[in-house]
mmCIF file of C-alpha atoms and ligand atoms in Angstrom:
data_model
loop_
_atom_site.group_PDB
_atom_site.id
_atom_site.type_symbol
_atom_site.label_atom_id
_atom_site.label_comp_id
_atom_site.label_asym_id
_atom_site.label_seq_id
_atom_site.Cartn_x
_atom_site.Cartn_y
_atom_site.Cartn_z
ATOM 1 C CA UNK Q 173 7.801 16.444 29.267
ATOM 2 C CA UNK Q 174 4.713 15.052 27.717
ATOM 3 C CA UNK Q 175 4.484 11.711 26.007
ATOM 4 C CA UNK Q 176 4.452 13.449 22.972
ATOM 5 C CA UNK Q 177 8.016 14.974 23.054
ATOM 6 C CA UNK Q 178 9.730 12.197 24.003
ATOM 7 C CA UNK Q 179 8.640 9.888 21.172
ATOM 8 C CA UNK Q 180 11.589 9.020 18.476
ATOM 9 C CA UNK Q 181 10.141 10.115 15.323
ATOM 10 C CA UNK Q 182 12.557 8.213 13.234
ATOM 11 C CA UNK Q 183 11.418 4.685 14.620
ATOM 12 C CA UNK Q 184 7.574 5.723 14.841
ATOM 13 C CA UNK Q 185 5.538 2.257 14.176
ATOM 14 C CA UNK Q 186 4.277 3.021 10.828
ATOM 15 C CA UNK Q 187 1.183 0.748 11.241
ATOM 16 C CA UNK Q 188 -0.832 0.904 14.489
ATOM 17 C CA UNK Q 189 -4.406 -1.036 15.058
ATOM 18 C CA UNK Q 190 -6.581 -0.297 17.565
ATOM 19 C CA UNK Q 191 -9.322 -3.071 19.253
ATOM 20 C CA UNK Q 192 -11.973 0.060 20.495
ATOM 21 C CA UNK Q 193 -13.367 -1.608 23.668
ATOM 22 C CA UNK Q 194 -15.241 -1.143 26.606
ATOM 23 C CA UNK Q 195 -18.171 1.383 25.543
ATOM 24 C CA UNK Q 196 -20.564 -0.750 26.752
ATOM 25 C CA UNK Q 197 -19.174 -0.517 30.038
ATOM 26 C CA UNK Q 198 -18.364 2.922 30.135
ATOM 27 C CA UNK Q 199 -21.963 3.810 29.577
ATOM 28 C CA UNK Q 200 -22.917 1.500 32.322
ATOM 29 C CA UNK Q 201 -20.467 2.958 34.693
ATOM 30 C CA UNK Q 202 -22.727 6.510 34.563
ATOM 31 C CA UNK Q 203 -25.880 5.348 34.642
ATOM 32 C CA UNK Q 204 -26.858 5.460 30.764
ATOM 33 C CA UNK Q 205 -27.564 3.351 28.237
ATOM 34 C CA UNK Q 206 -24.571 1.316 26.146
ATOM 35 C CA UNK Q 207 -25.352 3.019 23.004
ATOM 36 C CA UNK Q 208 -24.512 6.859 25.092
ATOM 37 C CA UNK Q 209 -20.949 4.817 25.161
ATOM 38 C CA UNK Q 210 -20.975 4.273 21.132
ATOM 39 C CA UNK Q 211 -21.467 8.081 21.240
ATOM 40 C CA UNK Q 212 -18.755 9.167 22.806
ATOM 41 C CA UNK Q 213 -16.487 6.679 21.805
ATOM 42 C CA UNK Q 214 -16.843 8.723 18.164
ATOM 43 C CA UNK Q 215 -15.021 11.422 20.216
ATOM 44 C CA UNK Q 216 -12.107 9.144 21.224
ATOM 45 C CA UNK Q 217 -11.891 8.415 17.200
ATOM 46 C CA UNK Q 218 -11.609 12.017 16.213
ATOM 47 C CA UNK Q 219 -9.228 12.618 18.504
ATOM 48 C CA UNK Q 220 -6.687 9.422 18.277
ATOM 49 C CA UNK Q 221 -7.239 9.954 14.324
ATOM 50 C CA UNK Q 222 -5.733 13.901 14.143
ATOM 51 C CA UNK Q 223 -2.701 12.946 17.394
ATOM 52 C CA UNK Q 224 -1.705 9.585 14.753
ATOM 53 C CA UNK Q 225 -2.234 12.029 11.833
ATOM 54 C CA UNK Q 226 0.150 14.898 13.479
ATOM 55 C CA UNK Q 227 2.729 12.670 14.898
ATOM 56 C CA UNK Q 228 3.010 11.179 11.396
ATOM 57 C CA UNK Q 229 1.457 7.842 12.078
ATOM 58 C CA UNK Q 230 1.118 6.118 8.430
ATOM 59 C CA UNK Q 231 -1.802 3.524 8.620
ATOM 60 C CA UNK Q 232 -4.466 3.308 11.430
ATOM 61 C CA UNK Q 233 -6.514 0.614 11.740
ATOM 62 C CA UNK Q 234 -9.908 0.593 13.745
ATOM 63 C CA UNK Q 235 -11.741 -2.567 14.674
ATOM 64 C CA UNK Q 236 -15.164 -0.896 14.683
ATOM 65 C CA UNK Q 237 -17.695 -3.850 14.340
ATOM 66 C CA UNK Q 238 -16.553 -7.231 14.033
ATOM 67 C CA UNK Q 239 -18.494 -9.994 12.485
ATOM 68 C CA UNK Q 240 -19.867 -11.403 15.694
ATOM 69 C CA UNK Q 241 -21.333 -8.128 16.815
ATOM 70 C CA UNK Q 242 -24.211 -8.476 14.618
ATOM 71 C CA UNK Q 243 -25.350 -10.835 17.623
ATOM 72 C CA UNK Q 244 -26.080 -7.940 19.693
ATOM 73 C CA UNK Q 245 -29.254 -6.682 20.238
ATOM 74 C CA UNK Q 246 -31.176 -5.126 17.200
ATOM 75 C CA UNK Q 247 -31.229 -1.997 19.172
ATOM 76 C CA UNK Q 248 -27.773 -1.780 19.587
ATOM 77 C CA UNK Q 249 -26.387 -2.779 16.130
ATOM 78 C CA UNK Q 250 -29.038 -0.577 14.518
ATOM 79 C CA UNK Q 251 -28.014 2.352 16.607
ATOM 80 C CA UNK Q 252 -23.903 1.702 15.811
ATOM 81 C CA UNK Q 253 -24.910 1.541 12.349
ATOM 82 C CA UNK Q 254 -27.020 4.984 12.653
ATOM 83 C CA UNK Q 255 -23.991 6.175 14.223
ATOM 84 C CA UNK Q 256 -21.631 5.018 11.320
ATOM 85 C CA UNK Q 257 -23.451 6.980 8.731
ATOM 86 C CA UNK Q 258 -23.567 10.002 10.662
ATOM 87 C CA UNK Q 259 -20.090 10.471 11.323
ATOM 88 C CA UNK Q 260 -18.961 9.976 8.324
ATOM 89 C CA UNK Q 261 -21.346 12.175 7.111
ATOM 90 C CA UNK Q 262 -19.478 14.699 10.227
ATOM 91 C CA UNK Q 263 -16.251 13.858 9.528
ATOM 92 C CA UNK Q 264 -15.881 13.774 6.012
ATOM 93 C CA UNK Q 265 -14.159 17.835 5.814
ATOM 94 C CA UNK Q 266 -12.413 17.476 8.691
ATOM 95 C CA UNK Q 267 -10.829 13.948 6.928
ATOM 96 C CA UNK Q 268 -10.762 16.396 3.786
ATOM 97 C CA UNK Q 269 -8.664 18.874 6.248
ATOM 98 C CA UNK Q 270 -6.269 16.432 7.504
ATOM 99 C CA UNK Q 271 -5.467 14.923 4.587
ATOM 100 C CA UNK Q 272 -6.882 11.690 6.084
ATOM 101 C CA UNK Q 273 -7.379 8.586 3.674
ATOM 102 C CA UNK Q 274 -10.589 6.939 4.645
ATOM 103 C CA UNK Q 275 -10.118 2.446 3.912
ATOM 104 C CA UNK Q 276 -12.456 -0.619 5.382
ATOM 105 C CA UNK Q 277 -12.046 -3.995 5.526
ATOM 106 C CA UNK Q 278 -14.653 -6.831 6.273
ATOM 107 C CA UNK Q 279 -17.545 -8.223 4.959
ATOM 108 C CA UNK Q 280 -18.855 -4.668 3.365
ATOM 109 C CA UNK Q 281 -22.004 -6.105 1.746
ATOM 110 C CA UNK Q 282 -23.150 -6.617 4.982
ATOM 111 C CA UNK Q 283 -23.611 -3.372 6.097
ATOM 112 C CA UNK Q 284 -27.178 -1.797 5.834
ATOM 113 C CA UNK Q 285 -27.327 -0.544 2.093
ATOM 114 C CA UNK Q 286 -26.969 2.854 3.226
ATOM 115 C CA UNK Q 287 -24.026 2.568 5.579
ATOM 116 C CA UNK Q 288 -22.171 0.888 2.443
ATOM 117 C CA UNK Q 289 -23.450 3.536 -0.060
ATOM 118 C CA UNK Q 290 -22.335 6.254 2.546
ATOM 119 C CA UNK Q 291 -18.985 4.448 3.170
ATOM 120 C CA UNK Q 292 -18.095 3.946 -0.106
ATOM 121 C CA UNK Q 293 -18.938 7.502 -1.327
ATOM 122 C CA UNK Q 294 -16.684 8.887 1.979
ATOM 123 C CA UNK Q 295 -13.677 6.324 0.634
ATOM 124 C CA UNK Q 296 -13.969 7.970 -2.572
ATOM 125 C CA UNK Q 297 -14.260 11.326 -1.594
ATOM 126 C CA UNK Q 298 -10.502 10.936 0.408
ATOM 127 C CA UNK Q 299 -8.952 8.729 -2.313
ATOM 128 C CA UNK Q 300 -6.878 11.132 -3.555
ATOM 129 C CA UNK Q 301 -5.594 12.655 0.173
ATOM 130 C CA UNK Q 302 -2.014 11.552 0.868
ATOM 131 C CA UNK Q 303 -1.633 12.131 4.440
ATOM 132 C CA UNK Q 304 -2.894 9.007 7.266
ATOM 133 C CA UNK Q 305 -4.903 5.764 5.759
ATOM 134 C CA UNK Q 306 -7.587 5.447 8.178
ATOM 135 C CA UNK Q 307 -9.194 2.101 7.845
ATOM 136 C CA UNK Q 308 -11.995 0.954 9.745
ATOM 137 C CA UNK Q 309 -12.374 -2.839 10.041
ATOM 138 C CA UNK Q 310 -16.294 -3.019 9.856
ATOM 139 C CA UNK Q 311 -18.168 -6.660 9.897
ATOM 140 C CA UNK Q 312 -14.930 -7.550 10.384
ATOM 141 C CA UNK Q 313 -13.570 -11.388 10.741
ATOM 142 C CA UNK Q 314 -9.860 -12.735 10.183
ATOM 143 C CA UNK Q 315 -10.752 -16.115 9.779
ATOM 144 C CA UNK Q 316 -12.990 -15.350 7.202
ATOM 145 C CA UNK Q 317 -11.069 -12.700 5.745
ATOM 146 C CA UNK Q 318 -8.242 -15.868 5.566
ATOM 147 C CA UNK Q 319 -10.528 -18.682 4.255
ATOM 148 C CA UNK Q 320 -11.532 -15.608 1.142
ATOM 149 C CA UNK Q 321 -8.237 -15.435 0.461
ATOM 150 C CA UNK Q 322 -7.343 -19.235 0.348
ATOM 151 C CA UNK Q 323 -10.669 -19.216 -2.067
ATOM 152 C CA UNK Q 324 -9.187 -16.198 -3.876
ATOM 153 C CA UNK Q 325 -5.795 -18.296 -4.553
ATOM 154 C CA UNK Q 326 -7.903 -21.062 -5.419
ATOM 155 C CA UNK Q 327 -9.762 -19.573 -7.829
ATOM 156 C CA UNK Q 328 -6.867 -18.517 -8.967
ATOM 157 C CA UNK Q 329 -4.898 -21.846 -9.798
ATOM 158 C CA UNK Q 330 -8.042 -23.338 -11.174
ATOM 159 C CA UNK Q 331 -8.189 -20.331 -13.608
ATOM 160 C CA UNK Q 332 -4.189 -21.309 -14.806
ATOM 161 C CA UNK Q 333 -3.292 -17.740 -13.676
ATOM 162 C CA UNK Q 334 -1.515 -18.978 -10.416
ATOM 163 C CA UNK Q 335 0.823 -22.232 -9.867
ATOM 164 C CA UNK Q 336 0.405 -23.840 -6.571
ATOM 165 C CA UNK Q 337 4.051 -24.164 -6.372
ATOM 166 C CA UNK Q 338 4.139 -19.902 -6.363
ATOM 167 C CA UNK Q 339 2.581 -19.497 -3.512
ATOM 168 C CA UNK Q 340 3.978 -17.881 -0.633
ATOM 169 C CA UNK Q 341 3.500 -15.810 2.584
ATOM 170 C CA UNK Q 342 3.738 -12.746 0.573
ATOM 171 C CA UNK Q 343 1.240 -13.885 -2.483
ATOM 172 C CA UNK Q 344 -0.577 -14.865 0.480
ATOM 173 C CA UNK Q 345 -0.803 -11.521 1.923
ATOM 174 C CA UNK Q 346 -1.320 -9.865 -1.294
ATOM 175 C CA UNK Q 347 -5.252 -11.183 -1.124
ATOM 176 C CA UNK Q 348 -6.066 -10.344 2.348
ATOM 177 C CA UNK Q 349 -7.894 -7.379 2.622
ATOM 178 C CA UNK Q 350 -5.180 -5.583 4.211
ATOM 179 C CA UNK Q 351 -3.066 -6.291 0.622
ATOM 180 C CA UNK Q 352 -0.772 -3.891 -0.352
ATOM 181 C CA UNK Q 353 -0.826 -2.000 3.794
ATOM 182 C CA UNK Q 354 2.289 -3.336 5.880
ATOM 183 C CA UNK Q 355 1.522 -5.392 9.014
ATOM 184 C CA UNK Q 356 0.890 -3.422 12.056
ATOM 185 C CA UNK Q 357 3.771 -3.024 14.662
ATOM 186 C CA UNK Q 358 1.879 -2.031 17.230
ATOM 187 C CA UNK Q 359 -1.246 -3.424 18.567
ATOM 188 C CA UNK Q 360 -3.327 -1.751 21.406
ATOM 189 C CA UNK Q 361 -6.894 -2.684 23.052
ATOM 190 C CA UNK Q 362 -8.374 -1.047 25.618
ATOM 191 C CA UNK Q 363 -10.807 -2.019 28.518
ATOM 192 C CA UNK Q 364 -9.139 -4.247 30.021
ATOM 193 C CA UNK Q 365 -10.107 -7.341 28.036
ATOM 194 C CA UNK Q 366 -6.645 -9.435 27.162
ATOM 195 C CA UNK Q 367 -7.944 -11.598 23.974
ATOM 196 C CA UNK Q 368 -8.002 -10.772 20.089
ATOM 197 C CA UNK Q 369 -11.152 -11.120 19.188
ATOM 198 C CA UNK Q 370 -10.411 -12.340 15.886
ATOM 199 C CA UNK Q 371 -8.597 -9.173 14.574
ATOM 200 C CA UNK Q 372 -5.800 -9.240 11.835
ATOM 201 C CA UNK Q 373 -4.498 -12.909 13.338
ATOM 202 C CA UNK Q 374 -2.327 -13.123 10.140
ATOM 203 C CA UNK Q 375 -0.923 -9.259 10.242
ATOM 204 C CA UNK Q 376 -0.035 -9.165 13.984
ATOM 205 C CA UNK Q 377 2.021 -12.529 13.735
ATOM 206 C CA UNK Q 378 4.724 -10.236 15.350
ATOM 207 C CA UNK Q 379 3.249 -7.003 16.285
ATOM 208 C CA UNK Q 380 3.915 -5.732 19.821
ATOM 209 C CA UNK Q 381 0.528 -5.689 22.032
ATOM 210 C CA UNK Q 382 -0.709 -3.367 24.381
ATOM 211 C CA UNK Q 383 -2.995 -3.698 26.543
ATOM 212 C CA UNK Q 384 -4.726 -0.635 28.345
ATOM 213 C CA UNK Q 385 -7.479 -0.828 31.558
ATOM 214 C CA UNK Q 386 -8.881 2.462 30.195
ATOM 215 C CA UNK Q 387 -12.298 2.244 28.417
ATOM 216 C CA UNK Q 388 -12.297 3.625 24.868
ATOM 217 C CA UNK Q 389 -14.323 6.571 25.305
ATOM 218 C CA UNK Q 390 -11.469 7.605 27.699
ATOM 219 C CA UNK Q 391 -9.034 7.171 25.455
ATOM 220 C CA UNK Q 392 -7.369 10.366 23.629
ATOM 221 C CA UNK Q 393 -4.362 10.815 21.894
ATOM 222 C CA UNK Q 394 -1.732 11.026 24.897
ATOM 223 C CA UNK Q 395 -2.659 7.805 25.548
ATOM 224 C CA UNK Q 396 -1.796 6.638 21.994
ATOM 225 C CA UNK Q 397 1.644 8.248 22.271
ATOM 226 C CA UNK Q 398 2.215 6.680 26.059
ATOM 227 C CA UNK Q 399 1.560 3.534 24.120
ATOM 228 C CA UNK Q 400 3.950 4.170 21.116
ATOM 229 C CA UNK Q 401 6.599 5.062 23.740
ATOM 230 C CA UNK Q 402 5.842 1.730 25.407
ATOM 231 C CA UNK Q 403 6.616 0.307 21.613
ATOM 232 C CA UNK Q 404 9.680 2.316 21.744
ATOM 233 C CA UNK Q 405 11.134 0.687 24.390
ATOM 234 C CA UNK Q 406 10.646 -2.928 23.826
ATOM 235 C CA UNK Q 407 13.382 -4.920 21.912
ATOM 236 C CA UNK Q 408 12.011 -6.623 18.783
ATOM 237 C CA UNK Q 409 14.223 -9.325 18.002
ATOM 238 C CA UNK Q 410 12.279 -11.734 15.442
ATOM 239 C CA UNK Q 411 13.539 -14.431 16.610
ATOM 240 C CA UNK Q 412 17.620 -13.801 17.046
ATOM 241 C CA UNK Q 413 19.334 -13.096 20.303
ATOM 242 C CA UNK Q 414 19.657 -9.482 21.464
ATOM 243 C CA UNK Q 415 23.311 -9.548 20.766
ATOM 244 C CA UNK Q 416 22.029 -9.835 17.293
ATOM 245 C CA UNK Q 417 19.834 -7.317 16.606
ATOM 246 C CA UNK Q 418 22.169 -4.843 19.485
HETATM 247 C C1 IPE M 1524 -16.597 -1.636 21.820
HETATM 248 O O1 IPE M 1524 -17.236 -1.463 23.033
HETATM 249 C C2 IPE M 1524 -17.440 -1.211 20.655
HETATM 250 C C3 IPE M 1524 -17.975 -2.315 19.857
HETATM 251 C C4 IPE M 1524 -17.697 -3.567 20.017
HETATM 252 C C5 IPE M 1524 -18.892 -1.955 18.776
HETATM 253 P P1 IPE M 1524 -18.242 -2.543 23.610
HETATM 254 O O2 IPE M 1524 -19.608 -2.222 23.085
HETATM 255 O O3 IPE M 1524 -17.765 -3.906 23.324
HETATM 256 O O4 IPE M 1524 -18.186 -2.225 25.166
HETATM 257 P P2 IPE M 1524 -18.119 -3.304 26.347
HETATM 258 O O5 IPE M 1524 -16.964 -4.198 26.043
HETATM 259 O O6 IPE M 1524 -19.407 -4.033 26.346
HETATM 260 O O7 IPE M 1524 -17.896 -2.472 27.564
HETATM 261 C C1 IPE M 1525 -14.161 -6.486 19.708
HETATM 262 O O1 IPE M 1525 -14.817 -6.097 20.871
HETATM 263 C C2 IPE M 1525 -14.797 -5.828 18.513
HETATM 264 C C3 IPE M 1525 -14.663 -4.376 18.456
HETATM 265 C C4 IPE M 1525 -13.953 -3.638 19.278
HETATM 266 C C5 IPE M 1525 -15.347 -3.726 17.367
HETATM 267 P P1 IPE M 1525 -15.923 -7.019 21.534
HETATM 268 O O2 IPE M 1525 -16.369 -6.327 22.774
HETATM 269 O O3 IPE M 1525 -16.963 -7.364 20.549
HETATM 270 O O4 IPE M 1525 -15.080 -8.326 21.871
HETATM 271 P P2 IPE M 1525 -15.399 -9.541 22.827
HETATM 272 O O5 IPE M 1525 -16.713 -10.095 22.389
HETATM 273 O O6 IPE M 1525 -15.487 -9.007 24.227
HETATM 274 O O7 IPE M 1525 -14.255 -10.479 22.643
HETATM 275 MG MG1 MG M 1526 -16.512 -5.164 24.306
#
């Protein structure tokens, strides 16, 4: 039976986010350039988008460039970038097809004035599509994206809209980029590497993690649902006993 089939579908994680890693070293590994791994990581994408998209995955979150990746070299980020715009620009019917809602987070002004432009035309495009909410974390940093929502809240008080007194974990939440998007159950990162990396420290406060060897351009959607099976089996028991939550 494949992984597929034996996945409950009424306790399906309805928020899974995805650390993409180990392109770099994939490339390496045949003899080409890191950037050949960027490439065919894309493919990876396509693929673990449609299997979350058919099994009825809800939110997908990709960290695709995180704030401290603009310290690669210039030839690298330039290329990733070069990359961004033209998959969107590949992907956009097939997002169309799938009924695929294309979202970012992270420090969007950032982003070479096309790649924003290109983004934010693709985000507009799928607005209106119901099925998966594909966001892509791009320029990406929790502790930033934390400290702009403390500043947002602060703003806020001084402004007499907010009392200091109303806020909470869930007003909180409400101005992180992710507001409004339920925290992810299910945390995976491939390659290997066992660290965060500064991704979503406030959302996966009690996601399950999962950590993979496989590099991401090896990565296809059976390997998403052996993961989500892994989910499956774990007891979550926020705190209680398992008598409790049994
Ligand atoms: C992940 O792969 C993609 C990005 C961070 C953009 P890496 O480029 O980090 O690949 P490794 O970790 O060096 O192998
Ligand atoms: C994390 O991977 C960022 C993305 C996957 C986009 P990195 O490869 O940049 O992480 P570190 O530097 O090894 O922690
Ligand atoms: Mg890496």
């Amino acid at each position: 039976m494949s992984y597929k089939d034996q996945i409950d579908l009424q306790r399906l994680p309805r928020h899974v986010a995805v650390i993409m890693d180990g392109n770099g070293r994939w490339a390496k590994g045949k003899g080409k350039l890191r950037v050949f791994g960027h490439h065919n990581g894309v493919l990876s994408v396509r693929d673990v988008v449609e299997g979350a998209g058919i099994l009825g995955i809800e939110y997908l979150t990709l960290y695709t460039f995180s704030a401290e990746n603009w310290s690669r070299p210039t030839f690298e980020v330039n290329a990733i970038m070069e990359l961004l715009i033209s998959t969107i620009n590949k992907e956009i019917n097939k997002l169309m097809e799938n009924n695929v809602r294309l979202n970012a987070i992270g420090d969007l002004e950032q982003l070479p004035a096309k790649c924003h432009r290109e983004l934010k035309n693709a985000i507009d495009r799928t607005s209106g599509n119901t099925g998966l909410v594909l966001t892509l974390a791009l320029s990406y940093s929790s502790r930033r994206e934390i400290v702009n929502a403390a500043k947002a809240l602060a703003l806020k008080v001084r402004s007499g809209e907010l009392k200091p007194e109303d806020i909470d974990e869930n007003t909180f939440e409400d101005n992180l980029y992710t507001g409004g998007m339920p925290n992810p159950e299910l945390l995976i990162r491939t390659s290997g590497e066992y660290r965060i990396s500064n991704y979503l420290l406030w959302q996966i406060a009690y996601a399950e993690l999962y950590f993979t060897t496989k590099l991401w351009p090896d990565f296809r959607r059976e390997d998403l649902y052996e993961a989500i099976l892994d989910y499956q089996k774990r007891e979550r028991r926020f705190g209680m006993t398992s008598e409790q939550v049994n």
